[in-house]
Amino acid sequence: MNQHFAFIEAGKRTVKIELDAIAALDARMDANFARACQLILACQGRTIVTGMGKSGHIGGKIAATLASTGTPAFFVHPGEASHGDLGMVTRQDVVIAISNSGSSSEVLTLIPLFKRMQIPIISMTGNPNSPLAQAADVNLDISIQAEACPLDLAPTSSTTVTLVVGDALAVALLEARGFTKEEFAFSHPGGALGRRLLVRASDLMHAGQELPKVSPDTLLSTALVEMTRKGFGMTTVVDEADQLIGVFTDGDLRRCVDLGANLATATMAQVMTRNPLTVTTDLLAAEALTLMEQRKITALVVEDHNKHPVGLLHMHDILRAGIV
């Protein structure tokens, strides 16, 4: 191996060529691009992406990006489509067919079938005069000056440009649909973003018999037993109507000792913290965690809409759920 080969220069040259190819796309965000977006928005079914070879690999990523941003989509391999997978396609769908040359035989074989089903076809080609571009309802120009490969053979700049145009479609459609973070999370329930946007206080709180609860006339010593038994380092204090009137925490206990309070006779009404910070059951756990960090506390009382304490949300439970 040549130890003196200019790896850095070769890498920078590749990046420069591909950057120039992407920059050339700016002028192509035109009426054809808008028409492609309109066809996909009007689709009552799914967006079917197809392509052969490296175009197929990029097509798979484009389909995945569309699907995760509000546009139902999936990739169909053109070779498999000719041997049964075309049954996945319905008359309500729209097709994105990718071929840099516009002449891939496996893709062209499918065009008459799509036409017979009266499915709108969006082509992505590097040759607007190619058979695929001519057969499509709209063609998106993915042409390049040169591949980054010095032999001008390996798909490099062409696949990058195709991917960027696919991302442009996905983002334009996302914005047109008014797609939200919450909707994105529903497509990613297993990821960190999904957990942050889907998990609410009610999903993680300790409720029922786990919730420490005493009355205002409860002796401090008795309240300590309740706190120890429930293991949260705090207890809620409620009145006869089960309305929250205060909390008593380990921090409050330390303050009682510092102030010389009579620990044998003091009641919750005398030592509790009134009007504590609370959250509702539908608050996102991520937002609750932010509140805890801001207030430098480790737990929050969760109330229902009638101001009754229904649970206790602890920072450790949020962190264990992977919400960071």
Short mmCIF file of C-alpha atoms in Angstrom, two decimals:
data_model
loop_
_atom_site.label_atom_id
_atom_site.label_comp_id
_atom_site.label_asym_id
_atom_site.label_seq_id
_atom_site.Cartn_x
_atom_site.Cartn_y
_atom_site.Cartn_z
CA MET A 1 0.00 0.00 0.00
CA ASN A 2 1.24 3.48 -0.84
CA GLN A 3 1.93 5.06 2.56
CA HIS A 4 2.25 8.48 0.96
CA PHE A 5 -1.04 8.52 -0.92
CA ALA A 6 -2.88 11.82 -0.51
CA PHE A 7 -5.91 10.47 1.37
CA ILE A 8 -6.95 13.83 2.76
CA GLU A 9 -6.77 15.53 -0.64
CA ALA A 10 -8.82 12.73 -2.21
CA GLY A 11 -11.43 13.01 0.53
CA LYS A 12 -11.67 16.78 0.21
CA ARG A 13 -11.97 16.52 -3.56
CA THR A 14 -14.84 14.06 -3.18
CA VAL A 15 -16.66 16.34 -0.75
CA LYS A 16 -16.18 19.34 -3.07
CA ILE A 17 -17.55 17.51 -6.11
CA GLU A 18 -20.60 16.29 -4.20
CA LEU A 19 -21.22 19.72 -2.64
CA ASP A 20 -21.21 21.28 -6.11
CA ALA A 21 -23.66 18.65 -7.31
CA ILE A 22 -26.00 19.41 -4.41
CA ALA A 23 -25.69 23.17 -4.96
CA ALA A 24 -26.87 22.70 -8.55
CA LEU A 25 -30.17 21.34 -7.23
CA ASP A 26 -31.28 24.79 -6.06
CA ALA A 27 -32.43 25.77 -9.56
CA ARG A 28 -34.37 22.52 -9.89
CA MET A 29 -36.72 23.20 -7.01
CA ASP A 30 -39.21 24.28 -9.66
CA ALA A 31 -42.69 23.53 -10.99
CA ASN A 32 -41.81 19.88 -11.55
CA PHE A 33 -40.83 19.51 -7.90
CA ALA A 34 -44.07 21.22 -6.81
CA ARG A 35 -46.08 18.94 -9.13
CA ALA A 36 -44.42 15.85 -7.64
CA CYS A 37 -45.35 17.03 -4.14
CA GLN A 38 -48.94 17.66 -5.24
CA LEU A 39 -49.24 14.16 -6.71
CA ILE A 40 -48.03 12.60 -3.46
CA LEU A 41 -50.28 14.81 -1.31
CA ALA A 42 -53.30 13.89 -3.42
CA CYS A 43 -52.52 10.17 -3.19
CA GLN A 44 -55.16 8.17 -1.34
CA GLY A 45 -52.88 5.16 -0.96
CA ARG A 46 -49.13 4.78 -0.45
CA THR A 47 -46.05 6.15 -2.16
CA ILE A 48 -44.27 3.24 -3.83
CA VAL A 49 -40.55 3.79 -4.37
CA THR A 50 -38.63 1.58 -6.77
CA GLY A 51 -35.14 1.50 -8.24
CA MET A 52 -32.41 -0.93 -9.18
CA GLY A 53 -28.90 -1.29 -7.75
CA LYS A 54 -27.54 1.75 -5.92
CA SER A 55 -30.68 3.68 -6.91
CA GLY A 56 -32.64 1.00 -5.10
CA HIS A 57 -30.59 1.41 -1.94
CA ILE A 58 -31.23 5.15 -2.01
CA GLY A 59 -34.89 4.48 -2.82
CA GLY A 60 -35.22 2.36 0.30
CA LYS A 61 -33.94 5.22 2.43
CA ILE A 62 -36.26 7.72 0.71
CA ALA A 63 -39.25 5.45 1.35
CA ALA A 64 -38.26 5.12 5.01
CA THR A 65 -37.90 8.88 5.40
CA LEU A 66 -41.28 9.51 3.78
CA ALA A 67 -42.95 6.91 5.98
CA SER A 68 -41.51 8.39 9.17
CA THR A 69 -42.58 11.92 8.30
CA GLY A 70 -46.25 11.43 7.54
CA THR A 71 -46.28 10.03 4.01
CA PRO A 72 -47.15 6.30 3.96
CA ALA A 73 -44.50 4.73 1.76
CA PHE A 74 -42.50 1.58 1.14
CA PHE A 75 -39.84 0.31 -1.25
CA VAL A 76 -40.54 -2.34 -3.86
CA HIS A 77 -37.60 -4.01 -5.60
CA PRO A 78 -38.28 -3.88 -9.36
CA GLY A 79 -36.98 -7.39 -9.92
CA GLU A 80 -39.21 -8.83 -7.21
CA ALA A 81 -42.11 -6.73 -8.47
CA SER A 82 -41.94 -8.60 -11.77
CA HIS A 83 -42.26 -11.88 -9.88
CA GLY A 84 -45.24 -11.22 -7.63
CA ASP A 85 -44.48 -8.19 -5.47
CA LEU A 86 -46.43 -5.95 -7.83
CA GLY A 87 -49.43 -7.27 -5.92
CA MET A 88 -48.42 -4.83 -3.15
CA VAL A 89 -49.33 -1.91 -5.40
CA THR A 90 -52.90 -0.61 -5.63
CA ARG A 91 -54.67 1.84 -7.95
CA GLN A 92 -54.73 4.42 -5.14
CA ASP A 93 -50.92 4.59 -4.95
CA VAL A 94 -48.31 6.84 -6.53
CA VAL A 95 -44.92 5.64 -7.78
CA ILE A 96 -41.47 7.20 -7.48
CA ALA A 97 -39.24 5.39 -9.99
CA ILE A 98 -35.49 6.06 -9.68
CA SER A 99 -32.90 5.47 -12.39
CA ASN A 100 -29.92 7.72 -13.04
CA SER A 101 -29.77 6.66 -16.67
CA GLY A 102 -33.54 6.47 -17.00
CA SER A 103 -33.07 3.23 -18.88
CA SER A 104 -32.92 0.52 -16.22
CA SER A 105 -34.68 -2.41 -17.83
CA GLU A 106 -36.04 -3.78 -14.55
CA VAL A 107 -37.73 -0.45 -13.82
CA LEU A 108 -38.94 0.14 -17.37
CA THR A 109 -40.61 -3.29 -17.35
CA LEU A 110 -42.97 -2.03 -14.65
CA ILE A 111 -43.99 1.20 -16.36
CA PRO A 112 -46.69 -0.29 -18.67
CA LEU A 113 -48.21 -2.05 -15.67
CA PHE A 114 -48.33 1.17 -13.67
CA LYS A 115 -49.84 2.92 -16.68
CA ARG A 116 -52.51 0.25 -17.02
CA MET A 117 -53.41 0.74 -13.36
CA GLN A 118 -53.50 4.53 -13.99
CA ILE A 119 -51.02 5.15 -11.19
CA PRO A 120 -49.23 8.53 -11.28
CA ILE A 121 -45.51 8.10 -11.92
CA ILE A 122 -42.81 10.41 -10.62
CA SER A 123 -39.43 9.65 -12.13
CA MET A 124 -36.05 10.67 -10.77
CA THR A 125 -33.52 10.49 -13.57
CA GLY A 126 -30.31 12.12 -14.74
CA ASN A 127 -31.58 12.24 -18.32
CA PRO A 128 -34.84 14.11 -19.05
CA ASN A 129 -34.96 12.51 -22.51
CA SER A 130 -34.70 8.96 -21.21
CA PRO A 131 -37.52 6.43 -21.62
CA LEU A 132 -38.38 6.57 -17.93
CA ALA A 133 -38.50 10.37 -17.81
CA GLN A 134 -40.64 10.51 -20.93
CA ALA A 135 -43.10 7.95 -19.58
CA ALA A 136 -43.52 9.64 -16.20
CA ASP A 137 -46.15 12.19 -15.27
CA VAL A 138 -43.37 14.37 -13.87
CA ASN A 139 -39.60 14.00 -13.89
CA LEU A 140 -37.25 15.25 -11.20
CA ASP A 141 -33.83 16.08 -12.61
CA ILE A 142 -31.03 14.38 -10.66
CA SER A 143 -28.34 14.91 -13.30
CA ILE A 144 -24.75 15.67 -12.29
CA GLN A 145 -21.64 17.03 -13.98
CA ALA A 146 -19.50 14.11 -12.82
CA GLU A 147 -19.35 11.36 -10.28
CA ALA A 148 -16.92 11.89 -7.43
CA CYS A 149 -15.35 8.59 -8.46
CA PRO A 150 -12.24 9.52 -10.54
CA LEU A 151 -13.23 6.83 -13.03
CA ASP A 152 -16.66 8.50 -13.31
CA LEU A 153 -18.17 5.06 -12.83
CA ALA A 154 -19.12 4.32 -9.20
CA PRO A 155 -22.40 6.02 -8.22
CA THR A 156 -21.30 8.72 -5.78
CA SER A 157 -22.45 12.23 -6.64
CA SER A 158 -25.51 10.80 -8.39
CA THR A 159 -26.69 8.84 -5.35
CA THR A 160 -26.02 11.80 -3.06
CA VAL A 161 -28.10 14.10 -5.25
CA THR A 162 -30.90 11.53 -5.41
CA LEU A 163 -30.93 11.24 -1.63
CA VAL A 164 -31.07 15.02 -1.21
CA VAL A 165 -33.99 15.33 -3.61
CA GLY A 166 -35.76 12.59 -1.67
CA ASP A 167 -35.17 14.48 1.57
CA ALA A 168 -36.47 17.67 -0.07
CA LEU A 169 -39.67 15.86 -1.03
CA ALA A 170 -40.11 14.44 2.48
CA VAL A 171 -39.57 17.79 4.21
CA ALA A 172 -41.80 19.72 1.80
CA LEU A 173 -44.58 17.18 2.33
CA LEU A 174 -44.03 17.19 6.10
CA GLU A 175 -44.49 20.96 6.19
CA ALA A 176 -47.50 20.85 3.86
CA ARG A 177 -49.21 18.29 6.10
CA GLY A 178 -48.44 20.24 9.28
CA PHE A 179 -46.75 17.11 10.63
CA THR A 180 -45.96 17.48 14.34
CA LYS A 181 -43.32 16.14 16.74
CA GLU A 182 -46.01 14.04 18.42
CA GLU A 183 -46.95 12.41 15.10
CA PHE A 184 -43.28 11.75 14.41
CA ALA A 185 -42.97 10.10 17.80
CA PHE A 186 -45.82 7.71 17.01
CA SER A 187 -43.69 6.42 14.13
CA HIS A 188 -40.69 6.05 16.46
CA PRO A 189 -42.06 4.63 19.72
CA GLY A 190 -38.90 2.66 20.42
CA GLY A 191 -36.51 5.56 20.09
CA ALA A 192 -35.44 8.21 22.56
CA LEU A 193 -37.50 10.84 20.75
CA GLY A 194 -40.58 8.67 20.93
CA ARG A 195 -40.12 8.17 24.66
CA ARG A 196 -39.68 11.90 25.21
CA LEU A 197 -42.78 12.78 23.24
CA LEU A 198 -45.12 9.95 24.17
CA VAL A 199 -44.50 9.05 27.82
CA ARG A 200 -46.62 11.10 30.23
CA ALA A 201 -46.67 11.48 34.00
CA SER A 202 -49.56 9.02 34.28
CA ASP A 203 -47.44 6.33 32.60
CA LEU A 204 -44.65 6.44 35.21
CA MET A 205 -46.23 7.70 38.42
CA HIS A 206 -46.71 5.62 41.56
CA ALA A 207 -50.43 5.50 42.34
CA GLY A 208 -52.97 3.82 44.58
CA GLN A 209 -51.50 2.23 47.69
CA GLU A 210 -48.00 3.28 46.60
CA LEU A 211 -48.84 6.97 47.09
CA PRO A 212 -47.79 8.19 50.57
CA LYS A 213 -50.65 10.14 52.13
CA VAL A 214 -51.38 11.57 55.60
CA SER A 215 -53.77 14.11 57.10
CA PRO A 216 -52.75 17.56 58.49
CA ASP A 217 -53.25 16.43 62.10
CA THR A 218 -50.97 13.41 61.68
CA LEU A 219 -48.03 13.47 64.07
CA LEU A 220 -44.64 13.96 62.49
CA SER A 221 -43.48 10.64 63.94
CA THR A 222 -46.39 8.84 62.27
CA ALA A 223 -45.74 10.60 58.98
CA LEU A 224 -42.14 9.40 59.10
CA VAL A 225 -43.39 5.83 59.30
CA GLU A 226 -45.51 6.41 56.17
CA MET A 227 -42.56 7.96 54.34
CA THR A 228 -40.31 5.05 55.29
CA ARG A 229 -42.90 2.45 54.30
CA LYS A 230 -43.49 4.01 50.85
CA GLY A 231 -39.81 4.79 50.28
CA PHE A 232 -40.00 8.10 48.42
CA GLY A 233 -38.55 10.42 51.05
CA MET A 234 -41.77 12.41 51.18
CA THR A 235 -45.50 12.22 51.78
CA THR A 236 -48.52 14.14 50.58
CA VAL A 237 -50.80 15.88 53.10
CA VAL A 238 -54.51 15.90 52.21
CA ASP A 239 -57.67 17.23 53.83
CA GLU A 240 -61.01 15.47 54.39
CA ALA A 241 -62.00 16.02 50.75
CA ASP A 242 -58.74 14.42 49.57
CA GLN A 243 -57.50 17.80 48.33
CA LEU A 244 -53.76 18.30 48.45
CA ILE A 245 -52.79 20.96 50.99
CA GLY A 246 -49.09 20.27 51.36
CA VAL A 247 -46.16 17.87 51.31
CA PHE A 248 -43.56 16.86 53.86
CA THR A 249 -40.11 15.80 52.65
CA ASP A 250 -36.73 14.72 54.00
CA GLY A 251 -35.67 18.33 53.49
CA ASP A 252 -38.54 19.54 55.66
CA LEU A 253 -37.46 17.10 58.37
CA ARG A 254 -33.94 18.49 58.38
CA ARG A 255 -35.32 22.01 58.69
CA CYS A 256 -37.45 20.90 61.66
CA VAL A 257 -34.35 19.58 63.40
CA ASP A 258 -32.41 22.77 62.64
CA LEU A 259 -35.24 24.90 64.06
CA GLY A 260 -35.52 22.77 67.20
CA ALA A 261 -39.11 21.63 66.57
CA ASN A 262 -40.60 19.12 69.02
CA LEU A 263 -40.51 15.99 66.88
CA ALA A 264 -42.75 14.08 69.31
CA THR A 265 -45.67 16.51 69.24
CA ALA A 266 -45.42 18.38 65.92
CA THR A 267 -48.18 17.74 63.38
CA MET A 268 -48.10 17.92 59.63
CA ALA A 269 -50.13 21.13 59.68
CA GLN A 270 -47.26 22.77 61.57
CA VAL A 271 -44.29 21.51 59.56
CA MET A 272 -45.48 20.70 56.04
CA THR A 273 -44.69 22.76 52.95
CA ARG A 274 -47.91 24.33 51.71
CA ASN A 275 -48.88 24.87 48.06
CA PRO A 276 -46.27 22.49 46.63
CA LEU A 277 -45.44 22.28 42.95
CA THR A 278 -47.68 19.71 41.24
CA VAL A 279 -48.19 18.41 37.72
CA THR A 280 -51.13 16.91 35.86
CA THR A 281 -51.41 13.35 34.62
CA ASP A 282 -51.08 14.37 30.97
CA LEU A 283 -47.83 16.30 31.37
CA LEU A 284 -44.98 14.81 29.35
CA ALA A 285 -42.50 13.02 31.59
CA ALA A 286 -39.69 14.94 29.85
CA GLU A 287 -41.28 18.22 30.92
CA ALA A 288 -41.67 16.94 34.47
CA LEU A 289 -37.98 16.07 34.52
CA THR A 290 -37.12 19.61 33.45
CA LEU A 291 -39.24 20.99 36.31
CA MET A 292 -37.46 18.76 38.82
CA GLU A 293 -34.07 19.87 37.58
CA GLN A 294 -35.06 23.54 37.72
CA ARG A 295 -36.48 23.26 41.25
CA LYS A 296 -33.73 20.87 42.42
CA ILE A 297 -36.23 18.29 43.64
CA THR A 298 -36.50 14.57 42.97
CA ALA A 299 -40.26 13.98 43.01
CA LEU A 300 -43.51 15.66 42.00
CA VAL A 301 -47.08 15.10 43.13
CA VAL A 302 -49.39 14.28 40.22
CA GLU A 303 -52.93 15.64 40.44
CA ASP A 304 -56.05 14.90 38.44
CA HIS A 305 -58.15 17.72 37.02
CA ASN A 306 -60.09 17.93 40.30
CA LYS A 307 -56.89 18.72 42.22
CA HIS A 308 -56.83 15.34 43.93
CA PRO A 309 -53.36 13.78 44.32
CA VAL A 310 -53.38 10.58 42.27
CA GLY A 311 -49.71 9.73 42.03
CA LEU A 312 -46.10 10.50 42.72
CA LEU A 313 -43.57 10.89 39.91
CA HIS A 314 -39.94 10.29 40.87
CA MET A 315 -36.93 11.42 38.88
CA HIS A 316 -35.38 7.96 39.02
CA ASP A 317 -38.42 6.45 37.27
CA ILE A 318 -38.10 8.98 34.44
CA LEU A 319 -34.41 8.30 34.01
CA ARG A 320 -34.96 4.54 34.08
CA ALA A 321 -37.47 4.96 31.26
CA GLY A 322 -34.70 6.41 29.12
CA ILE A 323 -36.15 9.90 28.98
CA VAL A 324 -33.15 12.22 29.02
#
